[in-house]
Coordinates of C-alpha atoms in Angstrom, one line a residue:
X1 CA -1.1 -12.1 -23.2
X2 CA -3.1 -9.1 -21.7
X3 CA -1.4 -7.2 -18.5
X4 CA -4.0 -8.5 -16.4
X5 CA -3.5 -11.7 -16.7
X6 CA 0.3 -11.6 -16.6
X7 CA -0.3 -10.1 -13.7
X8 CA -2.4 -13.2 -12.5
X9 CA 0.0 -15.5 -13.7
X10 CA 2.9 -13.9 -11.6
X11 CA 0.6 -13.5 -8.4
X12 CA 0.0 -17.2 -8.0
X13 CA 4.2 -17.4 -8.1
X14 CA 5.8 -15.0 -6.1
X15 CA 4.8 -11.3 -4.4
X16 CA 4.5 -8.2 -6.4
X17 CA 6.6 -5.3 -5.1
X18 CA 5.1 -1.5 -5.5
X19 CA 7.7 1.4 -5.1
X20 CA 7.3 3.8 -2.3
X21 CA 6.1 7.8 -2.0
X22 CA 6.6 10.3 -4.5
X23 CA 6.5 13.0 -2.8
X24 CA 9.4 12.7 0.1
X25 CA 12.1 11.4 -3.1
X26 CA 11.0 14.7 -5.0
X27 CA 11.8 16.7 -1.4
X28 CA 14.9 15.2 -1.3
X29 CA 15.7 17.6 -4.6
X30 CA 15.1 21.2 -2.6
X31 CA 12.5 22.5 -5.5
X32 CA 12.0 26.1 -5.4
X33 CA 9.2 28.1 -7.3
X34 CA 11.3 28.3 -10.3
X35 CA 11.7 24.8 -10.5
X36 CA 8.1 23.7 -10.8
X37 CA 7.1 26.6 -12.8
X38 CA 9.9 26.0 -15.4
X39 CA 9.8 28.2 -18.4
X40 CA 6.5 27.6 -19.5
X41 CA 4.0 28.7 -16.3
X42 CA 6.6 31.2 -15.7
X43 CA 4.0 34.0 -15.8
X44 CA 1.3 32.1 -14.1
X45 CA -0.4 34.2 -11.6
X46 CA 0.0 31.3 -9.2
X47 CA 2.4 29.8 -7.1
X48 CA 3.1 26.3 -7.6
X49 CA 5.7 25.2 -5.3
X50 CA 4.9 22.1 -3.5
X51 CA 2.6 20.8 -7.1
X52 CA 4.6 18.1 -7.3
X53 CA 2.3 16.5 -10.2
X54 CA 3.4 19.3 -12.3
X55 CA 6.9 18.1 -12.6
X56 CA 6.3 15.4 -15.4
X57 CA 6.1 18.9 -17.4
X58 CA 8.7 21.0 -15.8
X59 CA 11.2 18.6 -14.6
X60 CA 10.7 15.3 -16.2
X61 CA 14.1 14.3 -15.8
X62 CA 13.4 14.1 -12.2
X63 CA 10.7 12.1 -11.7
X64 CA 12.6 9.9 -14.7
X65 CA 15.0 9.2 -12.0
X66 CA 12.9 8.5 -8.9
X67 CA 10.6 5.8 -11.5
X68 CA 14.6 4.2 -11.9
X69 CA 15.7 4.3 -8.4
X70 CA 12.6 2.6 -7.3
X71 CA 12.3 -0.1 -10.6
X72 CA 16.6 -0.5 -9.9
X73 CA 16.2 -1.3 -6.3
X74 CA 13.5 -4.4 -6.7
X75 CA 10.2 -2.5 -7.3
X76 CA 8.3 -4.9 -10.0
X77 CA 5.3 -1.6 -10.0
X78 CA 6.2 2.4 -10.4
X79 CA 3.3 4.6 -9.8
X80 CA 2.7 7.2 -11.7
X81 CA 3.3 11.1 -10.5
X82 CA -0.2 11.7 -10.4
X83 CA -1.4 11.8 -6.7
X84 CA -3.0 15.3 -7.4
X85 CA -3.3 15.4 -11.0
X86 CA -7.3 15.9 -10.7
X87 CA -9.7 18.7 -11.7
X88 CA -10.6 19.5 -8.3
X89 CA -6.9 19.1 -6.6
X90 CA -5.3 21.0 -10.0
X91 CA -7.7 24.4 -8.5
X92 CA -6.1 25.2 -6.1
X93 CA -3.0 25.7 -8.4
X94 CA -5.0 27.3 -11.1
X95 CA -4.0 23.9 -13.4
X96 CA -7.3 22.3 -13.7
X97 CA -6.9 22.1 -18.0
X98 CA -4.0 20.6 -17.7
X99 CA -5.7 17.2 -16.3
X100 CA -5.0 15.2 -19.3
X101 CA -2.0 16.1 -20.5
X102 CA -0.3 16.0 -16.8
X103 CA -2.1 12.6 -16.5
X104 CA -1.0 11.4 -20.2
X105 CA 2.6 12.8 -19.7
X106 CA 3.0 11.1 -16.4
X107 CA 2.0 7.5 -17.5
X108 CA 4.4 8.0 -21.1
X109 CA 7.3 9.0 -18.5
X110 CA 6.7 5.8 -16.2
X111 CA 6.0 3.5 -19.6
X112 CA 9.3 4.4 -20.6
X113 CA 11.4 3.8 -17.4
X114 CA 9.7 0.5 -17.1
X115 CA 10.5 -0.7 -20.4
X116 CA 13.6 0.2 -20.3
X117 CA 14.3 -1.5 -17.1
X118 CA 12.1 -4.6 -18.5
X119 CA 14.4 -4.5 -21.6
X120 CA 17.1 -4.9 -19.1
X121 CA 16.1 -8.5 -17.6
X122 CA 12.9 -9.6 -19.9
X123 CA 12.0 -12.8 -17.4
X124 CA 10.8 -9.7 -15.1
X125 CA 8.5 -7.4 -16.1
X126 CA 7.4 -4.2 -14.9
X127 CA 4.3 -2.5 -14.3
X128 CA 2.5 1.1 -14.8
X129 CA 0.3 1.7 -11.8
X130 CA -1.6 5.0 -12.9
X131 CA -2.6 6.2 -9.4
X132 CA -5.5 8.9 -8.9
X133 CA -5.6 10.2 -5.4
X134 CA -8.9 10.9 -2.8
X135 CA -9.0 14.7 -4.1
X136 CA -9.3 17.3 -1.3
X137 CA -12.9 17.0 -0.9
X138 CA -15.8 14.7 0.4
X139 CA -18.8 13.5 -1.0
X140 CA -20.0 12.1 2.6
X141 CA -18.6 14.5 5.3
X142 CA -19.8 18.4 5.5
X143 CA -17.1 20.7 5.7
X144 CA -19.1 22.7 7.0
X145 CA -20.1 22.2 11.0
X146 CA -23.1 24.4 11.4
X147 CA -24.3 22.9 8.4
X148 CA -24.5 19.1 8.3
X149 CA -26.0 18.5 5.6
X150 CA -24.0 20.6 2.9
X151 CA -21.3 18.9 0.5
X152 CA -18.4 20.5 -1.2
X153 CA -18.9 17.8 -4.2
X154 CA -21.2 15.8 -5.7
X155 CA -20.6 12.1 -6.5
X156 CA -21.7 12.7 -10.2
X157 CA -18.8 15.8 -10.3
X158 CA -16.3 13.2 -8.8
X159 CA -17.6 10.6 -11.1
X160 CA -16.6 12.9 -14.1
X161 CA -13.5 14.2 -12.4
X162 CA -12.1 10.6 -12.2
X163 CA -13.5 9.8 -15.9
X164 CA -11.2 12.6 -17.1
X165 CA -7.8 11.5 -15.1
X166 CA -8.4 7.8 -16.5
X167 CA -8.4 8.9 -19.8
X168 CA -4.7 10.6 -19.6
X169 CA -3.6 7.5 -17.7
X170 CA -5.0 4.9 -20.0
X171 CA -3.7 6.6 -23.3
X172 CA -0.6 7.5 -21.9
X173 CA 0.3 3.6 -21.1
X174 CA -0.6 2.5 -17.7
X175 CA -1.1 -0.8 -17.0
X176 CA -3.8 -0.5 -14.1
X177 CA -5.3 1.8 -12.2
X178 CA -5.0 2.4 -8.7
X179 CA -7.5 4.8 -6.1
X180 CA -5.1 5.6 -3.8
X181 CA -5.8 6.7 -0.3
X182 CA -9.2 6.7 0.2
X183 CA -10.6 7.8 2.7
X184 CA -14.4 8.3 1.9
X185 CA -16.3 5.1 0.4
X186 CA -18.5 7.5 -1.9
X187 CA -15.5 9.1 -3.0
X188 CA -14.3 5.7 -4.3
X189 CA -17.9 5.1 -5.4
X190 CA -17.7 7.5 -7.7
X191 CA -14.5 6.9 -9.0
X192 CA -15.2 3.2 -9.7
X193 CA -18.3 4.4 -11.9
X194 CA -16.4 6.6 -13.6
X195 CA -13.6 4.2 -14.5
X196 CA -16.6 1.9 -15.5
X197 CA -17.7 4.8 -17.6
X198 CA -14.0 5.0 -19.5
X199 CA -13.6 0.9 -20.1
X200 CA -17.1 1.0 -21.9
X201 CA -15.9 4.1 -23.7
X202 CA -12.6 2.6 -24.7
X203 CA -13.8 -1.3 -24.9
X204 CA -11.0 -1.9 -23.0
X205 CA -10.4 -2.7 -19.4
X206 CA -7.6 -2.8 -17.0
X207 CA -6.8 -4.4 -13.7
X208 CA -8.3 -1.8 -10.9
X209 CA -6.5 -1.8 -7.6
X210 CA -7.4 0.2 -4.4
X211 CA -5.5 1.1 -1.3
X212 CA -7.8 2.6 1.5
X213 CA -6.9 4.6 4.8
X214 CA -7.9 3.9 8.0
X215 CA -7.5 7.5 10.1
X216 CA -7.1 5.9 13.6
X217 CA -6.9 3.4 16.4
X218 CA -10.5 2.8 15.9
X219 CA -10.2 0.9 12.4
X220 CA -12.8 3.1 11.0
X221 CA -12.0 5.2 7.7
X222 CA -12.5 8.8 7.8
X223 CA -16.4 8.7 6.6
X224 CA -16.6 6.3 9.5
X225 CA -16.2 3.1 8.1
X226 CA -15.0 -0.7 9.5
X227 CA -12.3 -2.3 6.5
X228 CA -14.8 -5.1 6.6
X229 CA -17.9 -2.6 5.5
X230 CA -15.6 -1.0 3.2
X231 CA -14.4 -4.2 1.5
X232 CA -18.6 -5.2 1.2
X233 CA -19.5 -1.5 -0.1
X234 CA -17.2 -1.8 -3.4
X235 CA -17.7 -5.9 -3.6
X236 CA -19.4 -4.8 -6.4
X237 CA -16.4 -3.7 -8.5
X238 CA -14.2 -6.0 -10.3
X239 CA -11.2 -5.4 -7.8

């Protein structure tokens, strides 16, 4: 039976539980510079304190743990430690070639965590979300205020940003995909065509989940958006 419809199948029983943040379990560890560099980006010119996507090569052993708490204290989904782990995020850290193997790392940790902890009580699986975050920039919104009509990114660069984080996360085990935190539609756009672009690719498709923010009282999204126009403007993917 395929993940996706296992997943189905235990949907139409009982409630799927996701874990909770990343980033507030690896604060709880006091990282300092040394920690997320490990021995490896030891010489990077750099800093990378606070790049907590890094970890899975650094400190694996970490984010081992927080996939284990989670999985131990009900989670049926882990999400993988990949919030950042884009080209465009990855700048500002001076990481951006180290998409893939962060991304592929990342999903091989969380595989093995949940299949150890499925090994434990087989009548209940567990589940790989590979997550891929808004990135730091917007395809609808200038950053720019005395220039309106400028962009930072294109929705062809963000189509191919997401295509690249996909690949890591699909070979690396994931059992679906998740865009996490969006908070401009054509951002999501974009990364829905470029998962498109890695099924047809791969011929092979996985379950694609997506969680979206909404920025204030108003119910609008950051681009400006109701849920219910949001909802109609990605009808089109297979959600």
């Amino acid at each position: 039976m395929d993940k996706e419809t296992q997943l189905k199948q235990i949907l139409q029983e009982r409630v799927l539980v996701m874990d909770g943040a990343m980033g507030t379990m690896i604060q709880r560890h006091g990282l300092q510079e040394e920690d997320y560099r490990g021995e490896r980006f030891r010489d990077h010119p750099l800093s990378q304190k606070g790049n907590n996507d890094l970890l899975v090569l650094t400190r694996p052993e970490i984010i081992r743990e927080i996939h284990e708490e989670y999985l131990l204290a009900g989670a049926d989904m882990i999400e993988t430690d990949t919030f950042n782990a884009n080209r465009i995020s990855l700048a500002d850290y001076g990481m951006e070639e180290l998409v893939y193997e962060i991304n592929l790392t990342a999903a091989r940790l969380a595989r093995e965590v949940a299949d150890k902890v499925t090994a434990q009580d087989p009548s209940r699986p567990r589940f790989v979300i590979g997550t891929m975050g808004p990135t730091n920039k917007t395809a609808s919104i200038s950053p720019k205020v005395e220039d309106p009509g400028y962009r930072a990114v294109t929705f062809d660069d963000l189509r191919e940003v997401y295509a690249e984080q996909a690949r890591g996360l699909i070979d690396g085990g994931a059992d679906l995909l998740m865009l996490e935190t969006v908070f401009d539609t054509l951002n999501a756009k974009a990364a829905l065509a470029g998962l498109e672009e890695v099924f047809a690719e791969k011929d092979r498709r996985l379950p694609v989940m997506v969680s979206v923010t909404v920025v204030d009282a108003s119910g609008r999204t950051l681009s400006g958006q109701t849920l219910e126009a949001f909802v109609i403007s990605v009808s089109h993917a297979r959600l």
